[in-house]
Structures are given as C-alpha cells and as structure tokens.
Amino acid sequence: MKVQQPNANENVQQPNANETNEGNITQSTAHPKLKSRSGVWVHFEKLINSEGSEIGRAQCVWRKKDLNCKSEGGTLGMWKHLRESCKKYPYKKDLNKEKSQRTLSFHKGSGGEDVKLTSWQFDQDTCREALVKMIIRDELPFRFVEKEGFIEFLQVVVPQFKIPSRYTIARDCYQLFISEKKKLSAFIASQCQRVSLTTDTWTSVQNLSYLCLTAHFIDFEWKMQKRILNFTVIKSHKGVNIGNAIDFCMEEWGLSKVMCITIDNASSNDSAVSQLKKSLL
C-alpha cells in the first residue's frame, strides 16, 4: 500500500496563534469604537452618566433638548429636529434647501406655444411670494389662506409648503407694495424726463370718495408707458381736496417736470386747477 506524502511545495496550514490546544477556542479581537462621522454631531453633544458612560441620548447645542441617538436609530431624528423643530438653529433655511429634491416640470413660454422641460426645486419664500401676488391680482381677501378647500388643495399639491396666516399675508402684501414702489420710482427717475397726469374721482357704494392718479410718459426707447401712482381716499370731491391729493402725490414721487394734467369737467375741479398752478408755476 502506498502512502501519499505531502508535497514540499504545498503550504501546510499552521495553527492560529490565538487558538489554544483545549477545544481550539478562538480569541476574537474586539473592534475599535467607531467615531461619529455625521455632520449633525456639530450641533449635538452626547450625554453621559455619572460613570462616564454614554446613555444613548444627545443634546442639541442650540435649544438644549435631548433626543435619542442610539446607533440603530441613525441620525434622521436629529436632522428632523434641526430642520423643523429647532427655532434657534441659524442655518434652517439652507438645510431645507439642501434637503429639497429637484423635480422636472413643464414650463410654458411667453408665447403660449413653446413648452420646455425644466428642473424645479421647492422654496418656501418663492411660493409665499407667489401666493401674495395671487391675493393681490385676483383681489382675494386675506382670510382666503385659511379656507379649508385651499388648505386641502395645497396639502395635495405642495405638502411641504407652510401656509402663512392672514395677518402674515397682509404684512407681506404691504412689503411687496413698498418694494414695487421703490422699483417704479427708480424706473421713472431713469426713464422719464417729462410726465403727463390724468385723474379720476368717484364715490363708492360705501359713500367713500376716491381719487386715482395715473402717469403717462415716453421712455428712452420711445415706448408709451402708463403707471398708476396713487389710489387714495379723499374727504370729498371738493377742488381743494383734489388739489391737495394731487400735489401730495407729485411731491411723494418727486415729479417736478409735469407737461400737463387732464381732469374731468366738473365745476369743483376749477379750484383744484388753480391750486395746482400755484404749486407748479
């Protein structure tokens, strides 16, 4: 009978140094503790007990609120706290932009025929500004944003949009008015040399007297421009009140080079014209 001898070129497996002769028990080396690498730990501190051991909770450095931070739970809860709950977190706006996912949408061109595929990303401020413009253009009441149908519609279309209250919408409308007024004032100052004014007055069903003042001018590109400068309540349709309202508006907008003023043929406007002549001449 032939006995096969081991080949000298073959590697003979040697016993592991960590294995003992009794039962070949393997001594496993413990893994080193992993370091927290998530960026969220810049804003959280791990809590420890009196013995110096971690208790699986972390405290927000901005709001001093502690949350669960066990390894099996991940960091999603801490990111959500910074993005939604922590009012003192200074980078919440940037964080929401980073977390917002871009989507594809169809954008119709100015002509109404060309449709382009563009990327869209949710932005709270942009949606809020569009809502304010809709309230103004469609002459909707401020409480429209608190209607159940509108709230339900937005929850389906843009669920991440936080609907402002009617008081916030009222403030936003006023701020938009101030911003547009500054733009129009700069446009008139740079594109207008002489201006003509037209007025119109009427009484509402609430028995309130209104005056509307419109400016007409030709810009440097020889295009006819028309802008409403003032829409205000006046005490009555007396010539003195009309003249004072027009004079105040001209001073407010810095209109010194007025070519002509067109008014209706009401007898009360005679005194208004006389008063304006004194202020212009």
Short mmCIF file of N, CA and C in Angstrom, two decimals, residues 173-272:
data_model
loop_
_atom_site.label_atom_id
_atom_site.label_comp_id
_atom_site.label_asym_id
_atom_site.label_seq_id
_atom_site.Cartn_x
_atom_site.Cartn_y
_atom_site.Cartn_z
N CYS A 173 -48.19 91.60 1.77
CA CYS A 173 -48.75 92.45 0.70
C CYS A 173 -48.24 93.88 0.83
N TYR A 174 -48.17 94.37 2.05
CA TYR A 174 -47.67 95.73 2.24
C TYR A 174 -46.18 95.82 1.90
N GLN A 175 -45.40 94.82 2.30
CA GLN A 175 -43.98 94.82 1.97
C GLN A 175 -43.75 94.73 0.46
N LEU A 176 -44.59 93.96 -0.23
CA LEU A 176 -44.49 93.89 -1.69
C LEU A 176 -44.82 95.23 -2.33
N PHE A 177 -45.81 95.93 -1.77
CA PHE A 177 -46.16 97.26 -2.26
C PHE A 177 -44.98 98.23 -2.12
N ILE A 178 -44.33 98.20 -0.97
CA ILE A 178 -43.17 99.08 -0.74
C ILE A 178 -42.05 98.75 -1.72
N SER A 179 -41.81 97.47 -1.94
CA SER A 179 -40.74 97.05 -2.85
C SER A 179 -41.04 97.48 -4.29
N GLU A 180 -42.28 97.26 -4.75
CA GLU A 180 -42.65 97.64 -6.11
C GLU A 180 -42.66 99.15 -6.28
N LYS A 181 -43.00 99.87 -5.24
CA LYS A 181 -43.00 101.33 -5.31
C LYS A 181 -41.58 101.86 -5.50
N LYS A 182 -40.61 101.27 -4.82
CA LYS A 182 -39.22 101.69 -4.99
C LYS A 182 -38.73 101.40 -6.40
N LYS A 183 -39.12 100.24 -6.95
CA LYS A 183 -38.72 99.90 -8.32
C LYS A 183 -39.32 100.88 -9.32
N LEU A 184 -40.61 101.21 -9.14
CA LEU A 184 -41.27 102.13 -10.06
C LEU A 184 -40.68 103.53 -9.95
N SER A 185 -40.36 103.95 -8.74
CA SER A 185 -39.75 105.27 -8.56
C SER A 185 -38.40 105.35 -9.25
N ALA A 186 -37.60 104.28 -9.15
CA ALA A 186 -36.30 104.26 -9.83
C ALA A 186 -36.48 104.22 -11.34
N PHE A 187 -37.51 103.51 -11.82
CA PHE A 187 -37.77 103.43 -13.26
C PHE A 187 -38.17 104.79 -13.82
N ILE A 188 -39.05 105.50 -13.12
CA ILE A 188 -39.48 106.82 -13.57
C ILE A 188 -38.32 107.80 -13.55
N ALA A 189 -37.49 107.72 -12.52
CA ALA A 189 -36.35 108.64 -12.43
C ALA A 189 -35.34 108.42 -13.54
N SER A 190 -35.20 107.19 -14.02
CA SER A 190 -34.19 106.89 -15.04
C SER A 190 -34.75 106.92 -16.46
N GLN A 191 -36.05 106.72 -16.65
CA GLN A 191 -36.63 106.60 -17.98
C GLN A 191 -37.60 107.72 -18.34
N CYS A 192 -37.78 108.66 -17.47
CA CYS A 192 -38.80 109.69 -17.72
C CYS A 192 -38.21 111.08 -17.53
N GLN A 193 -38.39 111.94 -18.55
CA GLN A 193 -37.98 113.33 -18.44
C GLN A 193 -39.17 114.24 -18.14
N ARG A 194 -40.25 114.05 -18.87
CA ARG A 194 -41.48 114.79 -18.62
C ARG A 194 -42.64 113.81 -18.51
N VAL A 195 -43.61 114.16 -17.70
CA VAL A 195 -44.72 113.27 -17.43
C VAL A 195 -46.03 114.03 -17.54
N SER A 196 -47.05 113.34 -18.03
CA SER A 196 -48.41 113.88 -18.06
C SER A 196 -49.27 113.07 -17.09
N LEU A 197 -50.20 113.74 -16.42
CA LEU A 197 -51.01 113.11 -15.40
C LEU A 197 -52.48 113.15 -15.79
N THR A 198 -53.20 112.10 -15.44
CA THR A 198 -54.66 112.06 -15.58
C THR A 198 -55.26 111.65 -14.24
N THR A 199 -56.43 112.21 -13.95
CA THR A 199 -57.09 111.92 -12.68
C THR A 199 -58.50 111.41 -12.92
N ASP A 200 -58.99 110.69 -11.97
CA ASP A 200 -60.37 110.22 -12.00
C ASP A 200 -60.86 110.12 -10.57
N THR A 201 -62.06 110.58 -10.33
CA THR A 201 -62.65 110.54 -8.99
C THR A 201 -64.04 109.91 -9.06
N TRP A 202 -64.40 109.21 -8.01
CA TRP A 202 -65.74 108.64 -7.93
C TRP A 202 -66.06 108.31 -6.48
N THR A 203 -67.32 107.95 -6.25
CA THR A 203 -67.80 107.62 -4.92
C THR A 203 -68.25 106.17 -4.89
N SER A 204 -67.81 105.43 -3.89
CA SER A 204 -68.13 104.00 -3.79
C SER A 204 -69.51 103.81 -3.18
N VAL A 205 -69.96 102.55 -3.14
CA VAL A 205 -71.27 102.24 -2.55
C VAL A 205 -71.27 102.48 -1.04
N GLN A 206 -70.06 102.53 -0.45
CA GLN A 206 -69.95 102.85 0.98
C GLN A 206 -69.90 104.35 1.22
N ASN A 207 -70.14 105.14 0.15
CA ASN A 207 -70.14 106.60 0.22
C ASN A 207 -68.76 107.15 0.57
N LEU A 208 -67.70 106.49 0.05
CA LEU A 208 -66.34 106.97 0.22
C LEU A 208 -65.85 107.56 -1.10
N SER A 209 -65.16 108.69 -1.01
CA SER A 209 -64.64 109.37 -2.20
C SER A 209 -63.23 108.88 -2.49
N TYR A 210 -62.96 108.53 -3.75
CA TYR A 210 -61.66 108.01 -4.16
C TYR A 210 -61.09 108.86 -5.29
N LEU A 211 -59.76 108.91 -5.33
CA LEU A 211 -59.05 109.58 -6.42
C LEU A 211 -57.96 108.66 -6.93
N CYS A 212 -57.88 108.53 -8.25
CA CYS A 212 -56.83 107.73 -8.90
C CYS A 212 -56.00 108.65 -9.78
N LEU A 213 -54.68 108.61 -9.59
CA LEU A 213 -53.77 109.45 -10.35
C LEU A 213 -52.86 108.56 -11.18
N THR A 214 -52.84 108.78 -12.50
CA THR A 214 -52.07 107.95 -13.43
C THR A 214 -51.05 108.81 -14.17
N ALA A 215 -49.83 108.30 -14.30
CA ALA A 215 -48.75 108.99 -15.01
C ALA A 215 -48.58 108.39 -16.40
N HIS A 216 -48.39 109.25 -17.41
CA HIS A 216 -48.16 108.83 -18.79
C HIS A 216 -46.87 109.47 -19.27
N PHE A 217 -45.99 108.68 -19.86
CA PHE A 217 -44.72 109.24 -20.35
C PHE A 217 -44.14 108.32 -21.41
N ILE A 218 -43.17 108.82 -22.14
CA ILE A 218 -42.45 108.06 -23.17
C ILE A 218 -41.04 107.80 -22.67
N ASP A 219 -40.63 106.54 -22.65
CA ASP A 219 -39.30 106.21 -22.15
C ASP A 219 -38.24 106.47 -23.21
N PHE A 220 -36.99 106.15 -22.88
CA PHE A 220 -35.87 106.43 -23.78
C PHE A 220 -35.88 105.54 -25.03
N GLU A 221 -36.70 104.51 -25.04
CA GLU A 221 -36.84 103.67 -26.23
C GLU A 221 -38.07 104.04 -27.05
N TRP A 222 -38.65 105.19 -26.76
CA TRP A 222 -39.81 105.72 -27.47
C TRP A 222 -41.02 104.78 -27.36
N LYS A 223 -41.19 104.24 -26.18
CA LYS A 223 -42.36 103.41 -25.90
C LYS A 223 -43.27 104.12 -24.91
N MET A 224 -44.57 104.10 -25.19
CA MET A 224 -45.53 104.74 -24.31
C MET A 224 -45.69 103.94 -23.02
N GLN A 225 -45.56 104.61 -21.89
CA GLN A 225 -45.68 103.96 -20.59
C GLN A 225 -46.83 104.59 -19.81
N LYS A 226 -47.51 103.77 -19.04
CA LYS A 226 -48.60 104.25 -18.19
C LYS A 226 -48.53 103.52 -16.85
N ARG A 227 -48.50 104.29 -15.77
CA ARG A 227 -48.39 103.71 -14.43
C ARG A 227 -49.35 104.42 -13.48
N ILE A 228 -50.06 103.65 -12.67
CA ILE A 228 -50.90 104.23 -11.62
C ILE A 228 -50.01 104.60 -10.44
N LEU A 229 -50.02 105.86 -10.07
CA LEU A 229 -49.16 106.34 -8.99
C LEU A 229 -49.87 106.34 -7.64
N ASN A 230 -51.16 106.64 -7.66
CA ASN A 230 -51.85 106.77 -6.38
C ASN A 230 -53.31 106.38 -6.53
N PHE A 231 -53.79 105.68 -5.54
CA PHE A 231 -55.21 105.33 -5.45
C PHE A 231 -55.59 105.52 -4.00
N THR A 232 -56.26 106.63 -3.70
CA THR A 232 -56.40 107.02 -2.31
C THR A 232 -57.80 107.53 -2.02
N VAL A 233 -58.13 107.53 -0.75
CA VAL A 233 -59.40 108.08 -0.28
C VAL A 233 -59.22 109.56 -0.01
N ILE A 234 -60.18 110.38 -0.46
CA ILE A 234 -60.17 111.82 -0.18
C ILE A 234 -61.43 112.17 0.61
N LYS A 235 -61.39 113.30 1.27
CA LYS A 235 -62.51 113.69 2.14
C LYS A 235 -63.80 113.89 1.35
N SER A 236 -63.68 114.58 0.22
CA SER A 236 -64.84 114.85 -0.63
C SER A 236 -64.35 115.21 -2.02
N HIS A 237 -65.28 115.50 -2.91
CA HIS A 237 -64.94 115.85 -4.29
C HIS A 237 -64.71 117.35 -4.45
N LYS A 238 -64.49 118.04 -3.38
CA LYS A 238 -64.20 119.47 -3.48
C LYS A 238 -62.85 119.69 -4.14
N GLY A 239 -62.72 120.80 -4.85
CA GLY A 239 -61.49 121.09 -5.58
C GLY A 239 -60.27 121.18 -4.69
N VAL A 240 -60.46 121.70 -3.47
CA VAL A 240 -59.32 121.84 -2.56
C VAL A 240 -58.77 120.46 -2.19
N ASN A 241 -59.65 119.53 -1.89
CA ASN A 241 -59.22 118.18 -1.52
C ASN A 241 -58.53 117.47 -2.69
N ILE A 242 -59.09 117.65 -3.89
CA ILE A 242 -58.48 117.02 -5.07
C ILE A 242 -57.10 117.62 -5.34
N GLY A 243 -57.01 118.95 -5.26
CA GLY A 243 -55.72 119.61 -5.49
C GLY A 243 -54.67 119.20 -4.48
N ASN A 244 -55.06 119.10 -3.20
CA ASN A 244 -54.10 118.68 -2.17
C ASN A 244 -53.63 117.24 -2.39
N ALA A 245 -54.54 116.35 -2.80
CA ALA A 245 -54.17 114.96 -3.03
C ALA A 245 -53.19 114.84 -4.20
N ILE A 246 -53.45 115.57 -5.29
CA ILE A 246 -52.55 115.52 -6.45
C ILE A 246 -51.19 116.12 -6.11
N ASP A 247 -51.22 117.25 -5.41
CA ASP A 247 -49.96 117.91 -5.03
C ASP A 247 -49.12 117.02 -4.12
N PHE A 248 -49.76 116.35 -3.17
CA PHE A 248 -49.04 115.47 -2.25
C PHE A 248 -48.43 114.29 -3.00
N CYS A 249 -49.17 113.73 -3.95
CA CYS A 249 -48.66 112.59 -4.72
C CYS A 249 -47.48 112.99 -5.58
N MET A 250 -47.55 114.16 -6.21
CA MET A 250 -46.43 114.62 -7.04
C MET A 250 -45.17 114.83 -6.20
N GLU A 251 -45.35 115.38 -5.01
CA GLU A 251 -44.20 115.58 -4.13
C GLU A 251 -43.64 114.25 -3.63
N GLU A 252 -44.52 113.30 -3.36
CA GLU A 252 -44.08 111.99 -2.87
C GLU A 252 -43.27 111.24 -3.92
N TRP A 253 -43.64 111.36 -5.19
CA TRP A 253 -42.95 110.67 -6.28
C TRP A 253 -41.84 111.50 -6.90
N GLY A 254 -41.67 112.72 -6.44
CA GLY A 254 -40.60 113.57 -6.97
C GLY A 254 -40.84 114.02 -8.40
N LEU A 255 -42.09 114.28 -8.77
CA LEU A 255 -42.43 114.70 -10.14
C LEU A 255 -42.37 116.23 -10.22
N SER A 256 -41.31 116.73 -10.79
CA SER A 256 -41.15 118.19 -10.93
C SER A 256 -41.41 118.66 -12.36
N LYS A 257 -41.21 117.78 -13.34
CA LYS A 257 -41.38 118.16 -14.75
C LYS A 257 -42.69 117.56 -15.26
N VAL A 258 -43.78 118.28 -15.01
CA VAL A 258 -45.11 117.84 -15.44
C VAL A 258 -45.51 118.62 -16.68
N MET A 259 -45.84 117.90 -17.75
CA MET A 259 -46.21 118.56 -19.01
C MET A 259 -47.66 119.04 -18.96
N CYS A 260 -48.58 118.18 -18.54
CA CYS A 260 -49.98 118.57 -18.46
C CYS A 260 -50.72 117.66 -17.48
N ILE A 261 -51.86 118.14 -17.01
CA ILE A 261 -52.73 117.38 -16.12
C ILE A 261 -54.13 117.40 -16.71
N THR A 262 -54.71 116.23 -16.93
CA THR A 262 -56.04 116.11 -17.52
C THR A 262 -57.03 115.69 -16.44
N ILE A 263 -58.10 116.49 -16.30
CA ILE A 263 -59.15 116.18 -15.32
C ILE A 263 -60.50 116.28 -16.02
N ASP A 264 -61.55 115.84 -15.36
CA ASP A 264 -62.88 115.94 -15.97
C ASP A 264 -63.42 117.36 -15.85
N ASN A 265 -64.59 117.59 -16.42
CA ASN A 265 -65.14 118.95 -16.49
C ASN A 265 -66.04 119.30 -15.32
N ALA A 266 -65.88 118.65 -14.20
CA ALA A 266 -66.68 119.00 -13.02
C ALA A 266 -66.30 120.39 -12.54
N SER A 267 -67.29 121.13 -12.06
CA SER A 267 -67.04 122.51 -11.64
C SER A 267 -66.10 122.58 -10.44
N SER A 268 -66.07 121.52 -9.63
CA SER A 268 -65.21 121.54 -8.45
C SER A 268 -63.73 121.46 -8.82
N ASN A 269 -63.44 121.07 -10.06
CA ASN A 269 -62.04 120.94 -10.46
C ASN A 269 -61.40 122.28 -10.81
N ASP A 270 -62.22 123.33 -10.95
CA ASP A 270 -61.65 124.65 -11.27
C ASP A 270 -60.72 125.12 -10.15
N SER A 271 -61.18 124.97 -8.91
CA SER A 271 -60.33 125.37 -7.78
C SER A 271 -59.12 124.44 -7.65
N ALA A 272 -59.28 123.17 -8.04
CA ALA A 272 -58.14 122.24 -8.00
C ALA A 272 -57.08 122.65 -8.99
#
